[in-house]
Short mmCIF file of C-alpha atoms and ligand atoms in Angstrom, two decimals:
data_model
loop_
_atom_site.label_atom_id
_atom_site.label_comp_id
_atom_site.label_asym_id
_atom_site.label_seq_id
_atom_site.Cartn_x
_atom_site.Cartn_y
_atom_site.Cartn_z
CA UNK A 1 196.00 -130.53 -166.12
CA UNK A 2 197.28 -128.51 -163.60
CA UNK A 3 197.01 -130.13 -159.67
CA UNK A 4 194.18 -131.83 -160.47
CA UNK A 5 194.82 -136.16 -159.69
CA UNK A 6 193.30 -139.06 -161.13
CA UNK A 7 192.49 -141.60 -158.29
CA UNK A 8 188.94 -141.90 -157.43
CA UNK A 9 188.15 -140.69 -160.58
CA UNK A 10 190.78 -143.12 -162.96
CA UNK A 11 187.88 -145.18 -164.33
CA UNK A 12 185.80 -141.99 -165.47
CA UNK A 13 185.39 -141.92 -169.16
CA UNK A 14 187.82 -144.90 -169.43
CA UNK A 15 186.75 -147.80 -169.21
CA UNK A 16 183.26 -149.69 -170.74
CA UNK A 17 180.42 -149.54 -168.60
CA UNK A 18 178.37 -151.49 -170.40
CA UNK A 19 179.45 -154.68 -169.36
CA UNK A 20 181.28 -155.20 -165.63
CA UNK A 21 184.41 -156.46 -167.40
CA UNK A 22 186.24 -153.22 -168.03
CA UNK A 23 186.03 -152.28 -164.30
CA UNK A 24 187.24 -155.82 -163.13
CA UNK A 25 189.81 -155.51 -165.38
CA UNK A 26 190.81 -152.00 -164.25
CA UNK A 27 190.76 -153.46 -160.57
CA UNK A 28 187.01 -153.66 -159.58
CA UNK A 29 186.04 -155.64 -156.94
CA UNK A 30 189.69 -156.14 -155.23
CA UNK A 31 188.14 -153.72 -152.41
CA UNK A 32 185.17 -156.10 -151.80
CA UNK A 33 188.05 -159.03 -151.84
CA UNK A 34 190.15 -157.04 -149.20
CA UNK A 35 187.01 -156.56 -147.26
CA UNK A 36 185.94 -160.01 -146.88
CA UNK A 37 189.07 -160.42 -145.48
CA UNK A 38 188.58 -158.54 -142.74
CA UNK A 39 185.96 -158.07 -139.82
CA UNK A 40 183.10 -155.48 -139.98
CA UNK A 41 184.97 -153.67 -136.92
CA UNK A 42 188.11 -153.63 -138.85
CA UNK A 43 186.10 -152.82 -141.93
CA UNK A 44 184.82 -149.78 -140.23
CA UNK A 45 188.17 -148.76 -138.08
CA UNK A 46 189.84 -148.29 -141.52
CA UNK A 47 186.97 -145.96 -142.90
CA UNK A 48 187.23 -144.48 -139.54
CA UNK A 49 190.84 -143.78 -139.64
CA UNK A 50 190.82 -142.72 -143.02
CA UNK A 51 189.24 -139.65 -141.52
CA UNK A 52 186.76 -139.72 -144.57
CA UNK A 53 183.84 -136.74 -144.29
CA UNK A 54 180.48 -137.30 -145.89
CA UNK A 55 181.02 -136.08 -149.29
CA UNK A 56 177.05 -134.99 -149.73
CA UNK A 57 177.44 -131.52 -148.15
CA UNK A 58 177.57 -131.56 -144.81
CA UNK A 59 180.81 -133.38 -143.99
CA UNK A 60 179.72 -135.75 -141.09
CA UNK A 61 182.71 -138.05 -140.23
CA UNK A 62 181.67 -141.68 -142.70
CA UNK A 63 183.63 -144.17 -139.84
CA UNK A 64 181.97 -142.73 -136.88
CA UNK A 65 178.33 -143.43 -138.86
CA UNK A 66 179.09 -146.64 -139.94
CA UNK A 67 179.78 -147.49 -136.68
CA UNK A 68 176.43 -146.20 -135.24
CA UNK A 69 174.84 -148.35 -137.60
CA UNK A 70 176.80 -151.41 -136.87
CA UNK A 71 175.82 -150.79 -133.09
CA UNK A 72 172.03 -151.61 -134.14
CA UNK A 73 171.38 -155.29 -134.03
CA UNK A 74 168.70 -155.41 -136.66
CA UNK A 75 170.03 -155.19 -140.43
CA UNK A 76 169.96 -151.60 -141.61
CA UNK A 77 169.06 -150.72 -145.28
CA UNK A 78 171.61 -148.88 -147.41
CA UNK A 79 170.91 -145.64 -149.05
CA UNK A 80 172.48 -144.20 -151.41
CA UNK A 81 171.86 -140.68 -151.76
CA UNK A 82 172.09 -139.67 -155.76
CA UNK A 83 169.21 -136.75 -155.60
CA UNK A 84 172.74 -133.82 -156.41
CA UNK A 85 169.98 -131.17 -156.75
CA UNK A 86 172.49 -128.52 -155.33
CA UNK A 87 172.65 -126.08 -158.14
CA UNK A 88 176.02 -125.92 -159.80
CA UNK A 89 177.04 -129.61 -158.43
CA UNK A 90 177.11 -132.06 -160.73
CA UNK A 91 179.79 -134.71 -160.14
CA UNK A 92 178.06 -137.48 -158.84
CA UNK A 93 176.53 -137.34 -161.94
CA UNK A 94 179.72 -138.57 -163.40
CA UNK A 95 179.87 -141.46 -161.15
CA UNK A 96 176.53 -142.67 -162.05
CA UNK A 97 177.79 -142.17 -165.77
CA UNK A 98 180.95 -143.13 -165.96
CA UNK A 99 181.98 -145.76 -163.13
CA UNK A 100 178.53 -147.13 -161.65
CA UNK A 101 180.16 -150.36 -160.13
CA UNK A 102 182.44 -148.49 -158.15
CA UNK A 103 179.49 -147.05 -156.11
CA UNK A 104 177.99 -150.76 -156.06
CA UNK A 105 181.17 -152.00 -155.20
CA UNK A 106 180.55 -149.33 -151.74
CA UNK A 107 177.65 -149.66 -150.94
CA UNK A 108 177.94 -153.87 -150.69
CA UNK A 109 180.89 -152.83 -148.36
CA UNK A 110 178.90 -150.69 -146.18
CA UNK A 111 176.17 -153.87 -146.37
CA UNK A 112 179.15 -156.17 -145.11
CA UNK A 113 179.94 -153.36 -142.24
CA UNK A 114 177.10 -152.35 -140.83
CA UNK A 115 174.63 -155.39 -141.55
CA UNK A 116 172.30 -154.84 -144.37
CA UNK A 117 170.69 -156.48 -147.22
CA UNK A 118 168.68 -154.20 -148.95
CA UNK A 119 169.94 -150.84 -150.64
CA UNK A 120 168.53 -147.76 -152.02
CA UNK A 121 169.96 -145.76 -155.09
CA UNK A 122 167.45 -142.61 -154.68
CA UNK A 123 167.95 -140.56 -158.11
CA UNK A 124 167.06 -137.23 -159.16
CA UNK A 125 164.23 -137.24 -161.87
CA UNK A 126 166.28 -135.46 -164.56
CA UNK A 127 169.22 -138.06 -164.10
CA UNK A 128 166.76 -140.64 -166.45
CA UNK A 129 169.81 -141.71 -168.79
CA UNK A 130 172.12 -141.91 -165.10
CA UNK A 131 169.19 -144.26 -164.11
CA UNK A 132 169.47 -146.65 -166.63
CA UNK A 133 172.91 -146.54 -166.94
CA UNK A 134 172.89 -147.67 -162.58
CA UNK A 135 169.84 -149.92 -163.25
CA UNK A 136 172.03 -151.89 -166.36
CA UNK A 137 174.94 -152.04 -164.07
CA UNK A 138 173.17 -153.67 -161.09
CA UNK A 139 171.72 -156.08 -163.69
CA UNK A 140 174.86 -156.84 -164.79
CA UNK A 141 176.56 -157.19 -161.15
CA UNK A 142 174.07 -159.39 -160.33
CA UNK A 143 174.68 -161.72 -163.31
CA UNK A 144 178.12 -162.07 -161.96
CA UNK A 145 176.88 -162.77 -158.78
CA UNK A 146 178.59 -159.51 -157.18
CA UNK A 147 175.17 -158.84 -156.01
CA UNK A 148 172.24 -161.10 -154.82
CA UNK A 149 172.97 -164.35 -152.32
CA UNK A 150 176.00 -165.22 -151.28
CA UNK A 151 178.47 -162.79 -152.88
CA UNK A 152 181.73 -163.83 -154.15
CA UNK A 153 180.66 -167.23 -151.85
CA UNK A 154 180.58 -165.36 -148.96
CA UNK A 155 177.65 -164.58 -146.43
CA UNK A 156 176.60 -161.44 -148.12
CA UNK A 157 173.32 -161.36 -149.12
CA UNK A 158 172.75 -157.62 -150.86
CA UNK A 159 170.34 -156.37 -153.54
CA UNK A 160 169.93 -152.46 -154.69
CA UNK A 161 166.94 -150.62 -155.84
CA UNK A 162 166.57 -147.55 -157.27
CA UNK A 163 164.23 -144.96 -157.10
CA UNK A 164 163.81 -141.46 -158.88
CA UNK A 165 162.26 -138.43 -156.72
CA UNK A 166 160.25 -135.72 -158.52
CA UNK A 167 162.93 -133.47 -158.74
CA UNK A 168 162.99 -130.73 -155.56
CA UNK A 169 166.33 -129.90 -153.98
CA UNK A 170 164.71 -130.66 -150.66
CA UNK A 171 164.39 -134.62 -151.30
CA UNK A 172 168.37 -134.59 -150.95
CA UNK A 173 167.96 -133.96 -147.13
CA UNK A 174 168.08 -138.05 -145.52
CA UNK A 175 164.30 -137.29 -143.45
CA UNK A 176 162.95 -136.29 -146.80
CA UNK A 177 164.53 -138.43 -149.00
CA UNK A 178 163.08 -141.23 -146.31
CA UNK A 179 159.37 -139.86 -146.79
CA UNK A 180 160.13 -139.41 -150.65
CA UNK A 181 160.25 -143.90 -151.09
CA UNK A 182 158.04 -144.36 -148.34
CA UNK A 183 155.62 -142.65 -150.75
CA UNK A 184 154.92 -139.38 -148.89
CA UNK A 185 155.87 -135.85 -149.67
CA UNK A 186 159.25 -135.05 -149.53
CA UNK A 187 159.50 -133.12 -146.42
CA UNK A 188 161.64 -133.09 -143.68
CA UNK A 189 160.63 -134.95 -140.58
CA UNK A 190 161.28 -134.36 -136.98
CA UNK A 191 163.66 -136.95 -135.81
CA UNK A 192 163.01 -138.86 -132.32
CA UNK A 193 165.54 -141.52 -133.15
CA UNK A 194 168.66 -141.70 -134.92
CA UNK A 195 168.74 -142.55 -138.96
CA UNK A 196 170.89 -145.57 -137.88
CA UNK A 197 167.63 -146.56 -135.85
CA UNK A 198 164.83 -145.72 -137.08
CA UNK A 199 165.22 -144.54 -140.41
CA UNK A 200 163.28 -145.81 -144.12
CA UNK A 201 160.19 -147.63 -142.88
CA UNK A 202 160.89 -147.33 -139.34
CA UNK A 203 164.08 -149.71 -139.46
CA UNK A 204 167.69 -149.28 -139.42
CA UNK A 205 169.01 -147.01 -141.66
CA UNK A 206 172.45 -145.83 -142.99
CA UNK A 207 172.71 -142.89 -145.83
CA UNK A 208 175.73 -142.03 -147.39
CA UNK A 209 176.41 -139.51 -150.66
CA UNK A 210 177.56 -141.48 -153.79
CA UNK A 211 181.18 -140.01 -153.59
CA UNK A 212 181.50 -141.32 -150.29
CA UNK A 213 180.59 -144.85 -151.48
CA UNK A 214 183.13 -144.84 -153.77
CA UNK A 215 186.22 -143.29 -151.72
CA UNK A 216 185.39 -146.18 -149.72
CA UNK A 217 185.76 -148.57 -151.97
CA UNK A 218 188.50 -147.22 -153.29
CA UNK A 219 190.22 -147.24 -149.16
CA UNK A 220 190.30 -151.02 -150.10
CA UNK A 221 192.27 -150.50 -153.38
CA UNK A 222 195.67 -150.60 -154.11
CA UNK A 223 195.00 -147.13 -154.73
CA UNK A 224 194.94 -146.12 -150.85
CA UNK A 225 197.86 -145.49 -150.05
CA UNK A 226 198.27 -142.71 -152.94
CA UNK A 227 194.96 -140.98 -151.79
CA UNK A 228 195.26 -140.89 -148.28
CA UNK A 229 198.99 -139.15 -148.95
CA UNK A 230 197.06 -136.48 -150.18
CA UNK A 231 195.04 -133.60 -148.76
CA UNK A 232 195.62 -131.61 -145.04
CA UNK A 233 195.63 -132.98 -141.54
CA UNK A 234 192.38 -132.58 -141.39
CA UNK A 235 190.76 -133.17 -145.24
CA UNK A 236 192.51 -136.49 -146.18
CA UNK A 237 192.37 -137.18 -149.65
CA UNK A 238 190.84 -135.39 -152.29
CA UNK A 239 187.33 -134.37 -153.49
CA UNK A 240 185.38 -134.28 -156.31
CA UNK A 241 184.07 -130.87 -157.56
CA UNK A 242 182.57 -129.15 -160.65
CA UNK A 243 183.68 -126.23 -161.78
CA UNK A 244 181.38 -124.42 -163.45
CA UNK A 245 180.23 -120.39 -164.63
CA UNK A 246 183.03 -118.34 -166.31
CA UNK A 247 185.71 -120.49 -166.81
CA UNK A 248 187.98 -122.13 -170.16
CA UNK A 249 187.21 -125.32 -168.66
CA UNK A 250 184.69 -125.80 -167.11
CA UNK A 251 184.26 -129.73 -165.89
CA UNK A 252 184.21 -132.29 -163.11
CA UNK A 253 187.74 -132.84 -161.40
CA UNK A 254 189.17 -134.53 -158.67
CA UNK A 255 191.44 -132.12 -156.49
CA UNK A 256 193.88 -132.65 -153.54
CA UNK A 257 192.53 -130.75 -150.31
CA UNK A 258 194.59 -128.14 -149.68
CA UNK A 259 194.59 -126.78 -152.98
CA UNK A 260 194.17 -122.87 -153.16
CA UNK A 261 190.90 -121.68 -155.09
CA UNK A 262 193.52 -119.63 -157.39
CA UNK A 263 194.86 -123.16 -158.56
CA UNK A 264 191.35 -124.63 -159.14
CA UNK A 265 190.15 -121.83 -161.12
CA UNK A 266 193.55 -120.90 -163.25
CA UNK A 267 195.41 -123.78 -163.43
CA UNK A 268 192.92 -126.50 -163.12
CA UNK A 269 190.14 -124.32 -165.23
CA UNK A 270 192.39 -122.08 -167.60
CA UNK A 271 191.75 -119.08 -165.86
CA UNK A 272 188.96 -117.06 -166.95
CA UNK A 273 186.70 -117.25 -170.09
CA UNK A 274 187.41 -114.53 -172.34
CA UNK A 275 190.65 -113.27 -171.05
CA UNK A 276 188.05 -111.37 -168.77
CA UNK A 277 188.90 -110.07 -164.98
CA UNK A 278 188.03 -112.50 -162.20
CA UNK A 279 184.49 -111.16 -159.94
CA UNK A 280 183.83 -113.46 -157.05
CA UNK A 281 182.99 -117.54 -156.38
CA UNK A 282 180.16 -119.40 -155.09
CA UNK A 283 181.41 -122.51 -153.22
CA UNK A 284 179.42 -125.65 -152.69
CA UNK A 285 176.45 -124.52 -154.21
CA UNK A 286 173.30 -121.78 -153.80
CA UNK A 287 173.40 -122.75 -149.81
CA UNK A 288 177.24 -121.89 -150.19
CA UNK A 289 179.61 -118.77 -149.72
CA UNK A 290 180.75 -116.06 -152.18
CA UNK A 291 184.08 -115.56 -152.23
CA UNK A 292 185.60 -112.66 -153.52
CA UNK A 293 189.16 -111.68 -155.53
CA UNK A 294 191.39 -110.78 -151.85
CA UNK A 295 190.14 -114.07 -150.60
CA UNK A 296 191.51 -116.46 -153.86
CA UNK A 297 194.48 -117.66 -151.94
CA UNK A 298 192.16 -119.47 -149.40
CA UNK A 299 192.84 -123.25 -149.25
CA UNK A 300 190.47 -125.61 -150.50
CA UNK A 301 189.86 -127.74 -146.93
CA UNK A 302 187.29 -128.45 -144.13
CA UNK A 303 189.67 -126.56 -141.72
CA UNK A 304 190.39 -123.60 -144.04
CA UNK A 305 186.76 -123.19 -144.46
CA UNK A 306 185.79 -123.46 -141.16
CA UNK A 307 188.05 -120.87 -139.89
CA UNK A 308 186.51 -118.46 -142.39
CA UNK A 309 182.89 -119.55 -140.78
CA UNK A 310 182.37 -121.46 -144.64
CA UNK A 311 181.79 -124.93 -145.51
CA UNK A 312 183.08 -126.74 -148.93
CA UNK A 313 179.73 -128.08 -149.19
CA UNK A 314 179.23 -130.56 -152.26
CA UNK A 315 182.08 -129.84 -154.58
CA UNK A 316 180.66 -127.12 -156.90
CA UNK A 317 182.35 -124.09 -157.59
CA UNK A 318 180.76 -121.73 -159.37
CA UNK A 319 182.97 -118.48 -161.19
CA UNK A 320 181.43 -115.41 -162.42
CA UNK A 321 183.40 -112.50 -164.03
CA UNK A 322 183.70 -108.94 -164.10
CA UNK A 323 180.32 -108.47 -166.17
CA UNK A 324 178.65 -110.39 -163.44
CA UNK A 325 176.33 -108.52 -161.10
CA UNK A 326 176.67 -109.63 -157.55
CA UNK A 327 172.73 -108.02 -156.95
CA UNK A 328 171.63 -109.98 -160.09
CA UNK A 329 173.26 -113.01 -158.73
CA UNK A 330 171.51 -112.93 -155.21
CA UNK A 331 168.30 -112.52 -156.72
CA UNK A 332 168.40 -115.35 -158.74
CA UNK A 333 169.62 -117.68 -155.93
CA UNK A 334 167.13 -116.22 -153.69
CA UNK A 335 164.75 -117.09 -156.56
CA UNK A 336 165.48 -120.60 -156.97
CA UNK A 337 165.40 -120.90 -152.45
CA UNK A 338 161.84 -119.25 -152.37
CA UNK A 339 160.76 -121.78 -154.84
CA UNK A 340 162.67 -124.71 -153.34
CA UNK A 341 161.44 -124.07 -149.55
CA UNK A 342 158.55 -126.98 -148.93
CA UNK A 343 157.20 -124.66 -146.61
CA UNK A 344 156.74 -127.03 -143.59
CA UNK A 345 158.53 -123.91 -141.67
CA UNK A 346 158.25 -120.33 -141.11
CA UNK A 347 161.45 -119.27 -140.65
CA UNK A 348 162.62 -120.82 -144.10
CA UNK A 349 159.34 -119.78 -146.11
CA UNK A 350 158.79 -116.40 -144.92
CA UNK A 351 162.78 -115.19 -144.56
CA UNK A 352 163.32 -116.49 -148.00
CA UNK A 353 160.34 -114.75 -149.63
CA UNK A 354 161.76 -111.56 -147.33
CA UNK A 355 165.17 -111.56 -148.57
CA UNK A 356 164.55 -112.00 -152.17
CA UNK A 357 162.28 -108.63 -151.69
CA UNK A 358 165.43 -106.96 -150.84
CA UNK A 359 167.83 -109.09 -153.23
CA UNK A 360 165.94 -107.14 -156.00
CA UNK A 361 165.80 -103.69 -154.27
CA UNK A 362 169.55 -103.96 -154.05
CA UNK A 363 169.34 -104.84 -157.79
CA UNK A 364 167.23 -101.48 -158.52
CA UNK A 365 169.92 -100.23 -156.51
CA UNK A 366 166.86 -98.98 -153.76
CA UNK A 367 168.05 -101.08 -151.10
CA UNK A 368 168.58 -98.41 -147.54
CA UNK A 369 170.49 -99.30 -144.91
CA UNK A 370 167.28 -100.59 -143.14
CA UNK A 371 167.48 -103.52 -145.55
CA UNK A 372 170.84 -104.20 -144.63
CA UNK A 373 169.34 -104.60 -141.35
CA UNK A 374 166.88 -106.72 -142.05
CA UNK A 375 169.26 -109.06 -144.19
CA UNK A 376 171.26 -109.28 -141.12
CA UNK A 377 168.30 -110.32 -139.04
CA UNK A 378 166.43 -112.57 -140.88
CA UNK A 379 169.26 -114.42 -142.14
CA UNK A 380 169.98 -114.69 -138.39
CA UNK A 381 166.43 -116.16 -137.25
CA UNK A 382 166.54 -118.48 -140.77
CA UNK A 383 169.84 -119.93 -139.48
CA UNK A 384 169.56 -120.53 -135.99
CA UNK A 385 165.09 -121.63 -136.21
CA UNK A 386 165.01 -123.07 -139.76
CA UNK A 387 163.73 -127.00 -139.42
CA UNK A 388 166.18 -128.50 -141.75
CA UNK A 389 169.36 -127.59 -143.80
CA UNK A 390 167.72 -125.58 -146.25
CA UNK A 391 166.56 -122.54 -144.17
CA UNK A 392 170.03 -122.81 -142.38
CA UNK A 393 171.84 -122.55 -145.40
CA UNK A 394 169.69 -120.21 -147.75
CA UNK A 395 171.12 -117.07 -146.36
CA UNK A 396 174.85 -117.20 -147.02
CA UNK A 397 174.80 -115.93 -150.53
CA UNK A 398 173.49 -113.10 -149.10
CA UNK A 399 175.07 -112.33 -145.93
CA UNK A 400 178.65 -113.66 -147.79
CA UNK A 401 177.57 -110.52 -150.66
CA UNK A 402 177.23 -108.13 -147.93
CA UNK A 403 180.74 -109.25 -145.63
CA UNK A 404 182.40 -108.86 -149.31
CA UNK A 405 180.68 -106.73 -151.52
CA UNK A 406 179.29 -104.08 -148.80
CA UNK A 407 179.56 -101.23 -151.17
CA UNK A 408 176.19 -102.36 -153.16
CA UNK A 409 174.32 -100.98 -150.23
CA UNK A 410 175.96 -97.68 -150.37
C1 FMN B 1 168.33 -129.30 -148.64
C2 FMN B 1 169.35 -130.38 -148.63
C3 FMN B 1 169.69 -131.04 -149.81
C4 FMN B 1 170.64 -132.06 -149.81
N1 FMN B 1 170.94 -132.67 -150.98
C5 FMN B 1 171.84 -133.68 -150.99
C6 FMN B 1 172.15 -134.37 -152.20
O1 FMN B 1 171.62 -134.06 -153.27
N2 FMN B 1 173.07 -135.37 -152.14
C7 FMN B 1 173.68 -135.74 -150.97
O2 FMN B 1 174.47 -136.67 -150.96
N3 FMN B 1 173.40 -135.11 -149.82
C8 FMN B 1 172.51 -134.11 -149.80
N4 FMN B 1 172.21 -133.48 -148.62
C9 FMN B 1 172.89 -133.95 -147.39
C10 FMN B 1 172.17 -135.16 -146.84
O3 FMN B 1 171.13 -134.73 -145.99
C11 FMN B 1 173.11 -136.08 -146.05
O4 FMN B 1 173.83 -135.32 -145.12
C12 FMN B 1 174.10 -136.83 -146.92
O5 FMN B 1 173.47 -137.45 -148.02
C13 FMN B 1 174.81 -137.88 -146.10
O6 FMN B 1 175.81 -138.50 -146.84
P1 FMN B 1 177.36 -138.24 -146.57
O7 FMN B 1 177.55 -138.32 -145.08
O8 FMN B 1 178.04 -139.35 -147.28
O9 FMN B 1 177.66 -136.90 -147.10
C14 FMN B 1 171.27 -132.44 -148.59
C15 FMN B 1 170.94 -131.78 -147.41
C16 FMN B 1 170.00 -130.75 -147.42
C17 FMN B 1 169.68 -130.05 -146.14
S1 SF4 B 2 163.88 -125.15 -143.57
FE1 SF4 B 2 162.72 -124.81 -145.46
S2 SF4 B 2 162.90 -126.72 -146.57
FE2 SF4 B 2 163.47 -127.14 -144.43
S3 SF4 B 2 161.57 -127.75 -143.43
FE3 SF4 B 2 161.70 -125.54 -143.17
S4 SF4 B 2 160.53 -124.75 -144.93
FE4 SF4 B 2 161.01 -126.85 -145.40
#
């Protein structure tokens, strides 16, 4: 199937999750073997020199975390953030599904690096059949004593929990997830200390996306060497995505970095649906860029990105064709942000309400230039006032439609 590879993703679909055989037999727990091995500093100096980014979104380096948290003295509790509310993203989803022990298998590392002996699996609401699939698989880990006291006779003592939020994209954010099992509202909070601190009930606290759970396990595999020959200088590896909208195939796959969009969408997705012309992107979600036709070529990397001003966000990619409106489009992300702000802050719950105003004058094609304006400055107050990630990110469908698809405003 075209460039896409079959590392971190070889158990999904393939093996038996119902019992923890299938992924011992397929290799599981070798990592956790390796690991125990080893130190927690050399545990941690291998993540770091994997150059692994968080997976989740926002592409924080994993090593240099880890080690934050190992600084702390008291344990820290590991969280596992599986909330994937980012619309269009839906691969940890797979994870959960398909290859559960691989992310328990992680997270027991990051336990053994950092200190810790208490996790958190924090799940999205909809995700019920995910959450018994992750609760059955803990169960069953446990019964093999790969969780509990003493695992695999070592000094590890590690147990997992898992909670469901009640579905908002903002409970993905760490300070709301935090408030969301504390009990409270799921609203960001103001941050005096760092997560590895002061983080879930005060205490030490270390957060990581499910995908980076299990490229770390997988770091201790004899799979390794294979992944980290992969990718750029700079985006080791591969990621995750799901590919999504207009596509043949449309599906979760696990890509090298580097990889041009062109390859993800017509070799890896059979081109588009319908034998129909090719419109424009959205990369990493609503809080991601659009990317139009000229721009296809573009490599699929942090670096790449970044140059652009973009981020790769969470992994989705969303295609839309020739019948697709760009106008339509905005106002339906703009839509789902308005309703999605927790309104803690004005920047986020005003500008959103303000740009979706104009999101459907530009679809009654009434938008002036004014508006164009007005995009250009709110977007600009929303990104450089907004309290959390949200606000920040909201704008870019937007201000991405205007830097590619200018002529709508004409
Ligand atoms: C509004 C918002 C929603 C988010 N949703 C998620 C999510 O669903 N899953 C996730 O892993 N990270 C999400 N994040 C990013 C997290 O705050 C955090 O950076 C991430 O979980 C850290 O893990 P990582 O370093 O392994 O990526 C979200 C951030 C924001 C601002
Ligand atoms: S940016 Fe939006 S979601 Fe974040 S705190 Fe402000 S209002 Fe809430």
């Amino acid at each position: 199937m075209g460039k896409a590879v079959s590392i971190l993703t070889k158990n999904l679909k393939n093996i038996n999750i119902d019992t923890i055989d299938d992924y011992l037999a397929a290799g599981g727990y070798e990592g956790l073997k390796k690991v125990l091995t080893l130190t927690p500093t050399e545990v941690i100096e291998k993540v770091k020199n994997s150059g692994l980014k968080g997976r989740g979104g926002a592409a924080f380096p994993t090593g240099k975390k880890w080690e934050e948290a190992a600084k702390v003295k008291e344990d820290s509790y590991i969280l596992c953030n599986a909330d994937e509310g980012e619309p269009g993203t839906f691969k940890d989803r797979y994870f959960l599904e398909f290859d559960p022990y691989r992310i328990i298998e992680g997270m027991t590392i990051a336990a053994y690096a950092v200190g810790g002996r208490e996790g958190y699996i924090y799940i999205r609401e909809e995700y019920g059949k995910q959450k018994e699939i992750i609760i059955r698989a803990i169960d069953n880990a446990k019964a093999r004593g790969l969780l509990g006291n003493n695992i695999l006779d070592s000094d590890i003592c590690f147990n997992i929990k898992v909670i469901s939020g009640a579905g908002a994209f903002i409970c993905g954010e760490t300070t709301a997830l935090i408030q969301s099992i504390e009990g409270g509202g799921g609203r960001p909070k103001i941050k005096f200390k760092r997560t590895a601190e002061s983080g879930l009930f005060g205490k030490p606290t270390l957060a990581n996306n499910i995908e980076s759970y299990c490229v770390v396990t997988t770091l201790f595999t004899d799979d390794a060497e294979q992944y980290l020959s992969l990718g750029t200088d700079e985006s080791r590896g591969t990621k995750v995505i799901s590919l999504c909208g207009n596509v043949e195939n449309p599906g979760v796959y696990e890509v090298p970095f580097g990889i041009t969009l062109r390859e993800i969408i017509y070799d890896i997705g059979g081109g588009i649906k319908d034998g129909r012309d090719f419109k424009f992107a959205q990369i990493g979600g609503a809080s991601g860029p659009i990317i139009p036709k000229s721009m296809m070529d573009l490599k699929y990397s942090y670096e790449d990105f970044k140059k652009e001003g973009y981020s790769i966000g969470s992994g989705a990619v969303l295609v839309a064709d020739d019948t697709n409106s760009v106008a339509d489009f905005m106002v339906t992300v703009q839509e789902f942000f308005v309703h999605e702000s927790c309104g803690k802050c004005t920047p986020c719950r005003e500008g959103n309400r303000q740009l979706l105003k104009i999101a459907h004058k530009v679809a009654e094609k009434k938008a002036t230039q004014e508006d164009l304006i007005t995009v250009k400055r709110v977007a600009n107050v929303m990104k450089n006032c907004s309290f959390c990630g949200l606000g920040t990110a909201a704008p870019t469908v937007m201000v991405t439609a205007i830097q590619h698809f200018y002529d709508m405003f004409d």
